[in-house]
Amino acid sequence: MNAFETHGVGHLSASTINSFISNPCIALMKIAGYSDPVGAAAWRGTAIDKVVTKAGFDRNIKLDDAIKEATSIFDNQHKNSLTKVDQEKIEKERGKLGELTEQGLKWIRTLPEPDSAQGKVVFEYPDIPVPMVGYYDLIIGDDVRDMKTSLRRTSTLSHSHERQLSVYWRGTGKKPWVDYICPSGVSSFSVENIEHHDRQMQIAAHSLHNLLKISDDIHEILGCFYPDFDNWMMSETQKNTANDIWNMEGYDHE
C-alpha cells in the first residue's frame, strides 16, 4: 500500500521529515494542504543565499552592489508575500542584510569557485514508495555545502541540519558541510557520522508512511494528535488553522 500516494504526497524532502520529527501536527497539516507562507527570516535567507552564490562565481562583484541586490531580493519577496509580518521583524531582518552579505562574501572568496550551485538531487530509500528530493546550495570539489543565515553566531550543528545534509550526501556522494553565515562571521561544520543521520531519515520516513496508513482521511489522522501552541515552530497562520481543525472555539492563543 502506498499511503503517500493516497494522501497526495508525490515525494519527500528533508523539511517534510524534519518537520514530522519536530512537530507532527505541522507536518500533517501541510500534507492536508494547509499552507504556511514564509516570513521575514526566510526572505533574509533567500536574499543572502542568492548574492553569496553569485559572488562565488563572480569574484569581482562589489560589496555595495551585492548589498543592494540582497536588499532588492528581500523587498521583492516582502512585496509579493501574502503573509502578515510584524513590521519590527521585517526591519530587524532587513537591517542585517549588509553585515550578512559582507561576511558571506568574505567567506565564499576563501573557497574555490563552485562546480555547481542550486542543484537538485533525487533518489529512493529502500522500501519507501516515493522519491526523496533535495536542493543543495553548492558543490565545490569533493564537498557539498548548504548555507544557513542566522542573526546569532552558531557554535554547534543541529540534528535537523545533519539529517538534511545526509540527503545531499546520499544524492551526490560528496562530503557534507553546513555554513552558518552570521553578522559576526561564518561558522562551517562538516557533518560527521553521516550514515547514522541517513539512517534516521529512513526510519522517520517509514514512520510517517506507517502513520498515513491508518486512514485515507488525513483529518482522522490529525485527530490522533493535538497542537502545542507554545512550540516556537507554530506560526500565527498555523495556529489559526489548528483552531479550525481541532474546533478550539473560544481558545485564545495570543
Tab-separated table of C-alpha atoms in Angstrom:
chain	number	residue	atom	x	y	z
A	1	MET	CA	0.000	0.000	0.000
A	2	ASN	CA	1.377	3.405	-0.981
A	3	ALA	CA	-0.075	5.622	1.716
A	4	PHE	CA	1.921	8.578	0.441
A	5	GLU	CA	0.157	8.351	-2.902
A	6	THR	CA	-3.211	8.040	-1.139
A	7	HIS	CA	-2.574	11.352	0.593
A	8	GLY	CA	-1.175	13.131	-2.454
A	9	VAL	CA	2.457	13.023	-1.372
A	10	GLY	CA	4.441	12.571	-4.569
A	11	HIS	CA	7.854	12.943	-2.973
A	12	LEU	CA	9.551	13.555	0.362
A	13	SER	CA	12.010	16.243	1.381
A	14	ALA	CA	14.298	16.851	4.322
A	15	SER	CA	11.993	19.629	5.516
A	16	THR	CA	8.988	17.263	5.488
A	17	ILE	CA	10.801	14.615	7.501
A	18	ASN	CA	12.388	17.084	9.914
A	19	SER	CA	9.012	18.752	10.439
A	20	PHE	CA	7.432	15.364	11.161
A	21	ILE	CA	10.130	14.608	13.734
A	22	SER	CA	9.917	18.008	15.437
A	23	ASN	CA	6.195	18.737	15.205
A	24	PRO	CA	3.894	16.074	13.695
A	25	CYS	CA	0.907	18.431	13.681
A	26	ILE	CA	2.671	20.904	11.406
A	27	ALA	CA	3.830	18.149	9.047
A	28	LEU	CA	0.360	16.621	8.828
A	29	MET	CA	-1.325	19.985	8.299
A	30	LYS	CA	0.941	20.568	5.302
A	31	ILE	CA	0.083	17.133	3.919
A	32	ALA	CA	-3.569	18.055	4.399
A	33	GLY	CA	-2.982	21.053	2.144
A	34	TYR	CA	-2.832	23.854	4.692
A	35	SER	CA	-0.076	26.175	3.539
A	36	ASP	CA	2.045	28.430	5.713
A	37	PRO	CA	3.598	31.328	3.768
A	38	VAL	CA	7.199	32.111	4.720
A	39	GLY	CA	8.180	35.207	6.666
A	40	ALA	CA	10.985	37.720	7.024
A	41	ALA	CA	13.637	35.262	8.244
A	42	ALA	CA	13.120	33.128	5.131
A	43	TRP	CA	13.289	36.222	2.900
A	44	ARG	CA	16.609	37.090	4.523
A	45	GLY	CA	17.930	33.578	3.928
A	46	THR	CA	16.922	33.582	0.265
A	47	ALA	CA	18.491	37.003	-0.337
A	48	ILE	CA	21.827	36.059	1.211
A	49	ASP	CA	21.931	32.648	-0.481
A	50	LYS	CA	21.484	34.260	-3.888
A	51	VAL	CA	24.051	37.030	-3.567
A	52	VAL	CA	26.678	34.822	-1.927
A	53	THR	CA	26.205	32.156	-4.600
A	54	LYS	CA	26.581	34.824	-7.274
A	55	ALA	CA	29.767	36.058	-5.608
A	56	GLY	CA	31.127	32.519	-5.671
A	57	PHE	CA	31.243	32.719	-9.459
A	58	ASP	CA	31.854	36.471	-9.827
A	59	ARG	CA	34.792	37.382	-7.619
A	60	ASN	CA	34.728	41.000	-8.829
A	61	ILE	CA	31.261	41.847	-7.528
A	62	LYS	CA	31.452	44.886	-5.263
A	63	LEU	CA	30.129	44.703	-1.711
A	64	ASP	CA	27.839	47.719	-2.153
A	65	ASP	CA	26.300	46.172	-5.266
A	66	ALA	CA	25.814	42.849	-3.515
A	67	ILE	CA	24.097	44.550	-0.567
A	68	LYS	CA	21.783	46.444	-2.920
A	69	GLU	CA	20.917	43.212	-4.699
A	70	ALA	CA	20.236	41.364	-1.424
A	71	THR	CA	18.001	44.217	-0.265
A	72	SER	CA	16.130	44.220	-3.578
A	73	ILE	CA	15.545	40.451	-3.357
A	74	PHE	CA	14.296	40.830	0.246
A	75	ASP	CA	11.983	43.716	-0.660
A	76	ASN	CA	10.515	41.889	-3.651
A	77	GLN	CA	9.701	38.866	-1.507
A	78	HIS	CA	8.051	41.140	1.038
A	79	LYS	CA	6.076	42.900	-1.691
A	80	ASN	CA	4.804	39.640	-3.176
A	81	SER	CA	4.103	37.913	0.124
A	82	LEU	CA	0.616	37.211	1.393
A	83	THR	CA	1.968	36.789	4.919
A	84	LYS	CA	1.182	39.397	7.541
A	85	VAL	CA	4.522	40.028	9.223
A	86	ASP	CA	5.224	42.363	12.117
A	87	GLN	CA	6.951	45.468	10.760
A	88	GLU	CA	9.512	45.365	13.557
A	89	LYS	CA	10.574	41.876	12.472
A	90	ILE	CA	10.849	42.995	8.872
A	91	GLU	CA	13.070	45.942	9.776
A	92	LYS	CA	15.221	43.774	12.038
A	93	GLU	CA	15.866	41.210	9.302
A	94	ARG	CA	16.334	43.822	6.582
A	95	GLY	CA	18.733	45.781	8.750
A	96	LYS	CA	21.129	42.832	8.998
A	97	LEU	CA	21.435	42.231	5.250
A	98	GLY	CA	24.523	44.418	4.930
A	99	GLU	CA	26.506	42.618	7.636
A	100	LEU	CA	25.397	39.197	6.434
A	101	THR	CA	26.312	39.994	2.843
A	102	GLU	CA	29.739	41.273	3.880
A	103	GLN	CA	30.514	38.154	5.906
A	104	GLY	CA	29.154	35.886	3.198
A	105	LEU	CA	31.305	37.465	0.507
A	106	LYS	CA	34.435	37.297	2.671
A	107	TRP	CA	33.792	33.617	3.303
A	108	ILE	CA	32.930	32.494	-0.236
A	109	ARG	CA	36.079	34.164	-1.567
A	110	THR	CA	38.205	31.903	0.630
A	111	LEU	CA	36.890	28.878	-1.291
A	112	PRO	CA	37.499	27.731	-4.867
A	113	GLU	CA	34.915	28.623	-7.487
A	114	PRO	CA	31.898	26.284	-7.179
A	115	ASP	CA	31.468	23.433	-9.639
A	116	SER	CA	27.698	23.831	-9.456
A	117	ALA	CA	25.052	25.659	-7.449
A	118	GLN	CA	21.401	25.204	-6.501
A	119	GLY	CA	21.425	21.630	-7.746
A	120	LYS	CA	18.681	19.040	-7.404
A	121	VAL	CA	19.105	15.514	-6.046
A	122	VAL	CA	16.555	12.731	-6.450
A	123	PHE	CA	16.856	9.202	-5.081
A	124	GLU	CA	14.829	6.497	-3.341
A	125	TYR	CA	15.210	4.981	0.103
A	126	PRO	CA	14.756	1.211	0.355
A	127	ASP	CA	11.089	0.265	0.835
A	128	ILE	CA	9.869	3.891	0.630
A	129	PRO	CA	7.467	4.167	-2.324
A	130	VAL	CA	8.152	7.821	-3.214
A	131	PRO	CA	11.462	9.516	-4.018
A	132	MET	CA	13.384	11.879	-1.791
A	133	VAL	CA	14.053	15.258	-3.400
A	134	GLY	CA	16.524	17.866	-2.211
A	135	TYR	CA	18.283	21.017	-3.382
A	136	TYR	CA	21.842	21.704	-2.279
A	137	ASP	CA	23.428	25.162	-2.382
A	138	LEU	CA	26.947	24.469	-3.623
A	139	ILE	CA	29.251	21.717	-4.814
A	140	ILE	CA	32.906	22.663	-4.520
A	141	GLY	CA	35.323	19.883	-5.344
A	142	ASP	CA	34.622	16.916	-3.077
A	143	ASP	CA	32.231	18.883	-0.844
A	144	VAL	CA	28.506	19.587	-0.949
A	145	ARG	CA	27.569	22.665	1.079
A	146	ASP	CA	24.415	24.215	2.471
A	147	MET	CA	24.329	27.855	3.574
A	148	LYS	CA	22.271	28.960	6.547
A	149	THR	CA	21.842	32.503	7.796
A	150	SER	CA	21.396	33.407	11.433
A	151	LEU	CA	21.389	36.628	13.415
A	152	ARG	CA	23.452	34.928	16.141
A	153	ARG	CA	26.737	33.042	15.895
A	154	THR	CA	26.218	29.291	15.764
A	155	SER	CA	28.531	27.018	17.750
A	156	THR	CA	27.100	23.566	17.004
A	157	LEU	CA	25.279	21.700	14.279
A	158	SER	CA	21.612	20.934	14.845
A	159	HIS	CA	20.364	17.375	14.334
A	160	SER	CA	17.838	18.611	11.783
A	161	HIS	CA	20.608	20.136	9.672
A	162	GLU	CA	22.680	16.958	9.983
A	163	ARG	CA	19.708	14.960	8.709
A	164	GLN	CA	19.154	17.459	5.896
A	165	LEU	CA	22.778	17.184	4.750
A	166	SER	CA	22.514	13.395	4.715
A	167	VAL	CA	20.084	13.861	1.819
A	168	TYR	CA	22.665	15.865	-0.142
A	169	TRP	CA	25.361	13.349	0.727
A	170	ARG	CA	23.278	10.426	-0.497
A	171	GLY	CA	22.291	12.328	-3.627
A	172	THR	CA	25.802	13.497	-4.572
A	173	GLY	CA	28.305	11.277	-2.777
A	174	LYS	CA	30.101	14.440	-1.624
A	175	LYS	CA	31.288	15.304	1.890
A	176	PRO	CA	28.555	17.433	3.526
A	177	TRP	CA	29.151	20.833	5.119
A	178	VAL	CA	26.864	23.394	6.755
A	179	ASP	CA	27.973	27.029	6.625
A	180	TYR	CA	26.244	29.381	9.083
A	181	ILE	CA	26.500	32.979	7.890
A	182	CYS	CA	26.074	35.400	10.799
A	183	PRO	CA	26.641	39.173	11.176
A	184	SER	CA	29.876	38.479	13.075
A	185	GLY	CA	31.300	35.809	10.750
A	186	VAL	CA	30.788	32.373	9.243
A	187	SER	CA	30.946	29.074	11.137
A	188	SER	CA	31.473	25.986	8.971
A	189	PHE	CA	30.872	22.439	10.159
A	190	SER	CA	31.428	19.146	8.408
A	191	VAL	CA	28.698	16.595	9.117
A	192	GLU	CA	30.246	13.525	10.734
A	193	ASN	CA	28.771	10.037	11.130
A	194	ILE	CA	26.693	10.730	8.054
A	195	GLU	CA	25.475	7.132	7.712
A	196	HIS	CA	23.787	7.483	11.101
A	197	HIS	CA	21.866	10.593	10.037
A	198	ASP	CA	20.941	8.948	6.742
A	199	ARG	CA	19.520	6.020	8.692
A	200	GLN	CA	17.480	8.349	10.918
A	201	MET	CA	15.894	9.917	7.842
A	202	GLN	CA	14.928	6.489	6.557
A	203	ILE	CA	13.432	5.443	9.902
A	204	ALA	CA	11.413	8.662	10.125
A	205	ALA	CA	10.186	8.258	6.531
A	206	HIS	CA	8.987	4.742	7.368
A	207	SER	CA	7.259	6.064	10.493
A	208	LEU	CA	5.438	8.756	8.525
A	209	HIS	CA	4.360	6.196	5.926
A	210	ASN	CA	3.059	3.847	8.630
A	211	LEU	CA	1.128	6.708	10.220
A	212	LEU	CA	-0.533	7.632	6.926
A	213	LYS	CA	-1.694	4.032	6.529
A	214	ILE	CA	-4.073	4.485	9.458
A	215	SER	CA	-6.715	6.178	7.335
A	216	ASP	CA	-7.398	7.583	3.889
A	217	ASP	CA	-8.752	10.650	5.711
A	218	ILE	CA	-5.891	12.921	6.777
A	219	HIS	CA	-8.162	14.700	9.253
A	220	GLU	CA	-8.768	11.417	11.043
A	221	ILE	CA	-5.004	11.042	11.388
A	222	LEU	CA	-4.698	14.630	12.594
A	223	GLY	CA	-7.204	13.720	15.289
A	224	CYS	CA	-4.590	11.382	16.802
A	225	PHE	CA	-2.540	14.451	17.766
A	226	TYR	CA	-3.045	17.782	19.468
A	227	PRO	CA	-1.168	21.005	18.636
A	228	ASP	CA	1.193	22.696	21.079
A	229	PHE	CA	0.716	26.433	20.720
A	230	ASP	CA	3.736	27.077	22.950
A	231	ASN	CA	6.010	25.456	20.372
A	232	TRP	CA	8.117	28.150	18.674
A	233	MET	CA	7.617	26.468	15.297
A	234	MET	CA	3.889	27.246	15.250
A	235	SER	CA	3.253	30.373	13.184
A	236	GLU	CA	0.168	32.532	13.623
A	237	THR	CA	-1.231	31.106	10.381
A	238	GLN	CA	-0.757	27.556	11.643
A	239	LYS	CA	-2.319	28.408	14.996
A	240	ASN	CA	-5.381	29.814	13.251
A	241	THR	CA	-5.564	26.706	11.067
A	242	ALA	CA	-5.271	24.470	14.121
A	243	ASN	CA	-8.096	26.390	15.770
A	244	ASP	CA	-10.338	25.341	12.901
A	245	ILE	CA	-9.100	21.736	12.573
A	246	TRP	CA	-9.378	20.894	16.266
A	247	ASN	CA	-12.506	23.032	16.833
A	248	MET	CA	-10.891	25.124	19.552
A	249	GLU	CA	-13.781	27.503	19.800
A	250	GLY	CA	-13.100	30.243	22.319
A	251	TYR	CA	-9.422	29.302	22.664
A	252	ASP	CA	-7.260	32.436	22.547
A	253	HIS	CA	-3.663	31.558	21.667
A	254	GLU	CA	-2.405	35.135	21.705
